[in-house]
XYZ file of C-alpha atoms in Angstrom:
447
model
C -0.100 -0.058 0.005
C 1.394 3.573 -0.734
C 1.562 5.724 2.272
C 3.425 8.833 0.604
C 0.805 10.983 0.609
C -0.094 10.122 4.399
C 3.635 10.696 5.401
C 3.898 13.760 3.095
C 0.990 15.463 4.992
C 2.364 14.461 8.466
C 5.865 16.023 7.487
C 4.053 19.402 6.406
C 2.412 19.317 9.720
C 5.370 18.789 11.637
C 7.362 21.211 9.515
C 4.617 23.756 10.193
C 4.430 23.379 13.847
C 8.370 23.993 14.014
C 7.999 27.060 12.311
C 5.240 28.092 14.601
C 7.352 27.376 17.605
C 10.373 29.439 16.231
C 8.122 32.248 15.102
C 7.050 31.989 19.074
C 10.421 32.242 20.338
C 11.229 35.221 17.797
C 7.945 37.096 19.399
C 8.938 36.629 22.661
C 12.489 37.742 21.834
C 11.018 41.025 20.381
C 8.380 41.216 22.987
C 5.389 41.806 20.795
C 2.370 40.490 22.820
C -0.035 40.218 19.974
C 2.580 38.076 18.060
C 3.209 36.014 20.964
C -0.840 35.373 21.400
C -1.260 34.601 17.731
C 1.942 32.372 17.748
C 0.275 30.249 20.855
C -3.072 29.995 19.115
C -1.483 28.775 15.734
C 0.618 26.056 17.768
C -2.175 24.989 19.598
C -4.228 24.508 16.706
C -1.663 22.826 14.218
C -0.341 20.638 17.185
C -3.824 19.309 17.945
C -4.638 19.006 14.067
C -1.360 16.763 14.059
C -2.793 14.958 16.988
C -5.939 14.135 15.642
C -4.571 13.161 12.417
C -1.864 10.820 13.976
C -4.632 9.550 16.585
C -7.329 8.999 13.917
C -4.930 6.376 12.063
C -3.966 4.773 15.271
C -7.604 4.278 16.253
C -8.480 2.550 12.946
C -5.367 0.293 13.538
C -6.130 -0.520 17.031
C -9.534 -1.502 16.157
C -8.177 -3.820 13.251
C -5.597 -5.409 15.811
C -8.369 -5.821 18.404
C -10.544 -7.782 15.716
C -7.317 -9.944 14.919
C -6.716 -10.643 18.749
C -10.440 -11.991 19.062
C -10.269 -13.494 15.892
C -13.089 -11.435 14.575
C -12.604 -11.327 10.645
C -16.084 -10.632 10.030
C -15.411 -6.900 10.480
C -16.028 -4.830 7.428
C -14.326 -1.414 7.096
C -15.865 1.374 4.827
C -13.906 2.068 1.882
C -15.793 4.847 0.838
C -15.733 7.175 3.946
C -12.878 9.242 5.416
C -9.485 10.851 4.128
C -8.012 8.834 1.205
C -4.947 7.301 3.421
C -7.615 6.024 5.747
C -9.847 4.640 2.961
C -6.611 2.903 1.847
C -6.035 1.584 5.245
C -9.618 0.162 5.245
C -9.058 -1.526 1.862
C -6.089 -3.256 3.064
C -7.633 -4.295 6.333
C -10.554 -5.698 4.333
C -8.329 -7.549 1.994
C -6.442 -8.994 4.880
C -9.977 -10.249 6.703
C -10.956 -11.655 2.996
C -7.778 -13.980 2.684
C -7.878 -14.825 6.454
C -11.679 -15.695 6.137
C -10.657 -17.876 2.875
C -8.011 -19.633 4.570
C -10.465 -20.519 7.421
C -13.142 -21.826 5.138
C -10.721 -24.139 3.458
C -9.217 -25.556 6.733
C -12.859 -25.763 8.198
C -13.953 -27.677 4.794
C -10.642 -29.881 5.509
C -11.525 -30.710 9.067
C -15.268 -31.650 8.309
C -14.007 -33.713 5.407
C -11.419 -35.362 7.614
C -13.947 -35.633 10.577
C -16.642 -37.234 8.276
C -13.935 -39.834 7.002
C -12.939 -40.752 10.674
C -16.680 -40.900 11.527
C -17.353 -43.600 8.842
C -14.210 -45.839 9.717
C -15.110 -48.604 12.133
C -12.031 -48.085 14.175
C -12.380 -46.175 17.283
C -9.988 -43.105 17.538
C -9.475 -40.622 20.707
C -7.188 -37.953 21.317
C -6.974 -36.351 24.900
C -4.699 -33.757 26.772
C -2.260 -35.952 28.784
C -1.978 -33.463 31.616
C -5.932 -32.332 32.229
C -7.634 -35.338 30.378
C -9.667 -33.050 28.005
C -10.506 -34.930 25.117
C -9.359 -33.140 21.750
C -11.448 -35.404 19.613
C -13.287 -38.738 19.518
C -15.472 -40.841 17.177
C -18.671 -42.672 17.477
C -17.203 -45.981 16.979
C -14.737 -45.402 19.948
C -17.329 -44.739 22.094
C -19.668 -47.614 20.835
C -17.142 -49.903 21.179
C -16.820 -49.074 24.909
C -20.603 -48.261 25.202
C -19.895 -44.923 26.536
C -22.068 -41.801 25.783
C -20.211 -38.857 24.673
C -17.814 -37.103 26.967
C -15.531 -34.329 27.469
C -12.724 -35.717 29.909
C -11.518 -38.929 30.391
C -12.092 -38.883 34.186
C -15.562 -39.872 33.322
C -14.155 -43.329 32.245
C -11.973 -43.425 35.407
C -14.874 -42.901 37.749
C -17.265 -45.173 35.548
C -15.185 -48.074 34.553
C -11.867 -47.901 36.239
C -10.581 -51.115 34.498
C -11.046 -49.936 31.266
C -9.466 -47.056 32.178
C -6.385 -48.424 33.290
C -5.846 -50.784 30.384
C -6.953 -48.173 27.697
C -5.796 -44.899 29.017
C -3.314 -45.313 31.689
C -1.176 -47.776 29.763
C 0.823 -47.501 26.954
C 0.487 -49.948 23.860
C 3.291 -48.762 21.421
C 3.049 -51.784 19.136
C -0.852 -53.096 18.052
C -1.721 -55.220 21.128
C -4.841 -57.670 21.482
C -6.708 -57.392 24.652
C -9.596 -58.638 26.164
C -12.221 -55.969 28.120
C -15.426 -56.204 29.992
C -18.203 -54.286 28.187
C -21.620 -54.643 29.751
C -20.859 -57.736 31.482
C -19.517 -59.026 28.242
C -15.902 -59.956 27.324
C -14.780 -58.487 23.929
C -11.349 -58.645 22.147
C -9.893 -55.444 20.904
C -6.642 -54.287 19.098
C -5.219 -51.407 20.726
C -2.447 -49.172 19.829
C -1.480 -45.604 20.785
C 1.043 -42.644 20.317
C 1.936 -39.407 22.312
C 2.390 -36.041 19.838
C 3.057 -32.521 20.926
C 1.163 -29.489 20.130
C 3.091 -26.176 21.006
C 3.033 -26.378 24.779
C 0.719 -29.453 25.238
C 1.060 -33.280 24.993
C -1.631 -35.354 23.616
C -2.430 -39.062 23.267
C -3.676 -40.843 20.362
C -5.711 -44.162 20.856
C -6.944 -46.358 18.016
C -9.152 -49.344 19.265
C -10.683 -51.938 17.047
C -13.254 -54.499 18.237
C -11.796 -57.686 16.590
C -14.565 -59.966 17.735
C -16.709 -59.494 14.530
C -13.761 -60.011 12.439
C -13.026 -63.237 14.435
C -16.536 -64.214 13.815
C -16.465 -63.931 10.131
C -13.214 -65.976 10.257
C -14.862 -68.658 12.034
C -17.736 -68.701 9.862
C -15.590 -69.330 6.718
C -13.664 -71.920 8.561
C -17.070 -73.814 9.137
C -17.678 -73.897 5.316
C -14.005 -75.084 4.623
C -14.718 -77.720 7.614
C -17.690 -78.809 6.046
C -16.130 -79.148 2.616
C -13.622 -81.329 4.252
C -15.922 -83.480 6.413
C -17.873 -84.276 3.198
C -14.811 -85.516 1.436
C -13.786 -87.638 4.269
C -17.541 -89.526 4.709
C -17.262 -90.176 1.082
C -13.739 -91.466 1.462
C -15.045 -93.738 4.314
C -17.919 -95.044 2.421
C -16.017 -96.244 -0.666
C -14.407 -99.150 1.164
C -18.019 -100.075 2.650
C -19.368 -99.972 -0.794
C -16.300 -102.199 -1.980
C -16.894 -104.982 0.914
C -21.012 -104.925 0.093
C -20.010 -105.792 -3.476
C -17.632 -108.227 -2.711
C -20.127 -110.245 -0.455
C -22.661 -109.739 -3.004
C -20.686 -111.511 -5.537
C -19.875 -114.368 -3.153
C -23.724 -114.742 -2.490
C -24.573 -114.761 -5.941
C -22.346 -117.467 -6.857
C -23.453 -119.513 -4.077
C -27.053 -118.933 -5.193
C -26.147 -119.560 -8.645
C -23.776 -122.615 -8.336
C -24.723 -124.108 -4.769
C -23.087 -127.092 -5.363
C -19.843 -126.157 -6.688
C -19.464 -123.010 -4.376
C -18.521 -123.080 -0.691
C -19.678 -120.201 1.362
C -18.171 -119.332 4.636
C -20.789 -118.232 6.884
C -18.551 -116.901 9.228
C -16.658 -114.800 6.929
C -19.812 -113.395 5.752
C -21.458 -112.729 9.170
C -17.824 -110.799 9.740
C -18.331 -108.863 6.555
C -21.962 -107.640 7.496
C -21.223 -107.008 10.950
C -18.288 -104.703 9.763
C -20.699 -103.127 7.299
C -23.339 -102.638 9.918
C -20.758 -100.954 12.503
C -19.125 -98.681 10.256
C -22.657 -97.792 8.754
C -23.929 -96.918 12.234
C -20.694 -94.903 12.603
C -21.107 -93.117 9.518
C -24.732 -92.512 9.810
C -24.195 -91.038 13.291
C -21.448 -88.922 11.828
C -23.520 -87.701 8.762
C -26.522 -87.120 11.051
C -24.043 -84.887 13.456
C -22.199 -82.877 10.788
C -25.713 -82.648 8.453
C -27.274 -80.329 11.162
C -24.069 -77.851 10.732
C -24.550 -77.671 7.077
C -28.290 -76.987 7.079
C -27.813 -73.508 9.045
C -27.385 -71.277 6.250
C -30.414 -69.230 5.972
C -33.234 -68.448 8.270
C -37.024 -68.546 8.112
C -37.716 -65.433 10.098
C -41.239 -65.066 11.890
C -42.530 -62.970 14.508
C -42.893 -65.269 17.654
C -43.940 -64.519 20.973
C -41.311 -65.315 23.607
C -43.995 -66.708 26.070
C -45.187 -68.889 23.372
C -41.400 -70.221 22.744
C -41.094 -71.072 26.578
C -44.340 -73.020 26.497
C -43.262 -75.012 23.654
C -39.692 -75.567 25.385
C -41.318 -76.580 28.773
C -43.675 -78.885 27.245
C -40.524 -80.650 25.360
C -38.220 -80.916 28.706
C -40.226 -80.850 31.524
C -40.978 -84.717 31.630
C -37.418 -85.390 31.094
C -36.252 -83.181 33.788
C -39.229 -84.320 36.184
C -37.678 -87.877 36.016
C -34.231 -86.532 36.851
C -35.780 -84.440 39.922
C -34.347 -81.168 37.993
C -36.527 -78.008 38.761
C -36.857 -75.550 35.677
C -38.532 -72.283 35.815
C -39.362 -69.951 33.051
C -39.661 -66.205 33.771
C -40.732 -63.395 31.432
C -39.514 -60.430 33.158
C -41.008 -58.029 30.489
C -44.045 -58.762 29.284
C -45.291 -59.202 25.545
C -41.571 -59.803 24.194
C -41.658 -60.703 20.627
C -38.723 -61.938 18.483
C -38.232 -62.224 14.604
C -36.848 -65.801 14.834
C -36.094 -69.097 12.957
C -38.391 -71.039 15.444
C -36.977 -74.311 14.725
C -33.331 -72.954 15.045
C -34.064 -70.934 18.240
C -35.834 -73.816 19.848
C -32.867 -76.098 18.967
C -30.456 -73.572 20.645
C -32.640 -73.373 23.555
C -32.845 -77.179 24.036
C -29.299 -77.555 23.418
C -28.410 -74.979 26.416
C -30.858 -76.648 28.580
C -29.325 -80.202 28.281
C -26.043 -78.655 28.704
C -27.825 -77.196 32.176
C -28.772 -80.582 32.720
C -25.442 -82.390 32.515
C -23.723 -79.551 34.770
C -26.421 -79.745 37.707
C -27.338 -83.131 37.718
C -25.113 -84.047 40.635
C -26.204 -80.944 42.677
C -28.567 -81.551 45.756
C -30.957 -78.906 44.523
C -30.548 -78.833 40.858
C -32.180 -75.560 39.409
C -32.315 -74.344 35.775
C -33.822 -70.977 35.125
C -34.883 -69.538 31.774
C -35.366 -65.840 31.598
C -36.345 -63.223 29.187
C -36.071 -59.569 29.334
C -35.652 -56.092 27.286
C -32.637 -54.297 28.550
C -33.057 -50.353 28.802
C -31.508 -50.279 25.072
C -34.309 -52.335 23.796
C -32.190 -55.445 23.386
C -34.060 -58.629 23.912
C -31.644 -61.198 26.058
C -32.931 -64.861 26.881
C -30.472 -66.219 29.897
C -30.144 -69.844 30.655
C -29.017 -70.372 34.292
C -27.730 -73.339 36.135
C -26.439 -73.846 39.699
C -24.250 -76.898 38.357
C -20.415 -77.127 38.485
C -19.381 -74.256 36.415
C -16.923 -74.174 33.565
C -12.932 -74.226 34.184
C -11.423 -71.250 33.180
C -8.803 -73.021 31.236
C -11.413 -74.187 28.654
C -13.639 -71.105 28.685
C -12.396 -69.488 25.435
C -12.541 -73.135 23.680
C -16.286 -73.998 24.151
C -17.263 -72.456 21.103
C -14.826 -73.935 18.961
C -15.944 -76.708 16.654
C -15.561 -80.343 17.835
C -14.157 -79.163 21.295
C -15.506 -81.177 23.946
C -14.914 -81.748 27.620
C -17.521 -84.726 27.612
C -16.761 -88.398 27.198
C -19.523 -88.765 24.901
C -20.071 -85.298 23.355
C -19.593 -84.419 19.763
C -18.156 -80.805 20.319
C -20.733 -79.143 17.828
C -23.828 -78.152 20.194
C -22.366 -74.589 21.627
C -20.645 -74.337 18.105
C -24.279 -74.986 16.437
C -25.717 -72.495 18.878
C -23.183 -69.638 18.014
C -23.563 -69.862 14.294
C -27.406 -69.998 14.435
C -27.133 -66.654 16.873
C -24.647 -65.001 14.499
C -27.254 -65.493 11.636
C -29.853 -63.865 13.704
C -27.204 -60.978 13.733
C -27.231 -61.581 17.645
C -24.479 -63.325 19.878
C -24.285 -65.820 22.519
C -22.327 -64.734 25.907
C -21.386 -67.029 28.807
C -20.309 -66.250 31.984
C -19.345 -69.086 34.575
C -18.091 -69.573 38.107
C -16.618 -72.714 38.987
C -18.775 -74.340 42.092
C -21.301 -71.704 41.226
C -23.016 -72.093 38.423
C -23.065 -70.985 34.434
C -25.169 -68.534 32.120
C -25.511 -68.620 28.949
C -27.092 -65.231 27.295
C -28.791 -65.130 23.711
C -28.684 -61.369 22.828
C -31.042 -60.523 19.917
């Protein structure tokens, strides 16, 4: 901006003021009262005019710097009023405001763009001040993973869930680490990593959290498909020798029928062959029946079902056998008129499996008790729980109970709980287990 005109006028005013002061000195020297009075008046006038000239411009600049101090770049200075140099000053200020507003708009657009991207990812992210705990930024995925409402300071987490606070906020995970945390009485596996960064005087911690339970469930489902393919192959390989043996026996019998006098038939060999076929066939039949139940669970026939009706059917099925074993079973509907969109056959199968497991767990108790409870939680999730007061599940096998073919029973197939979990996953639900040795177990079906 060209300030030559402003400087020239200021210099002329200063020179005029100096000249008047010299005139005043001369008037005093020659002792001319009238000259002294005139010189004093002119000095005051020019001095005030010079002061007002400079002050006006400083006020304008002070207004601008005050707006900058409070980040108010919406101020607009009139470019069509006042002296020419002030109008130029206003034009310069407005240009600065426009430039800063453009920069802010671009930065804000980039921030919103980045924020939307981070909100869309299913990985939890949070950044907070290490000294005072104030949250700089967090996305919905982080709060949903931990089942927390929006919070402004991590002390909220420390008061509400100290264990989660210690393992996530108060610990350091420089390398990605897989940990288990308790959320709403459920153990979930998460992958966590963090880093510390500096912004001017403040240090911040950035935490990245990913719920890997869903990924594990997806991988487990894929493993099911591969497993069934392998098992089908193995069944076919086992049937082949049976078919060959049956064909051999059939040819021997046919020869004996066609030429009874010339052919000697060893009945013991025939009996042994038939017995082998029978035993192997029964084994394969049991095997096929077991694994067929797995392959069938690939789609659902959903229909609305009252939970009370579901309980009534299960009670009619299970009550007689439990009465014989002197096991008490109670069905409780804590929230009336509950309804579910489910595949009736499959969910009935899940409940029967869980109740049969509960029977095995508490059959040696003095007063065996099984409770089946349905309720709706405050977040409108429907939960069906199967309690027993049995021996409980040992901690060392807790993580393995849903793995296909794993069993701690001498006569178990190891597919019951795996099948239950697969059915619940198809219903977009989950199955949760909590158990204490010597106290009992509860399986929760969460819809």
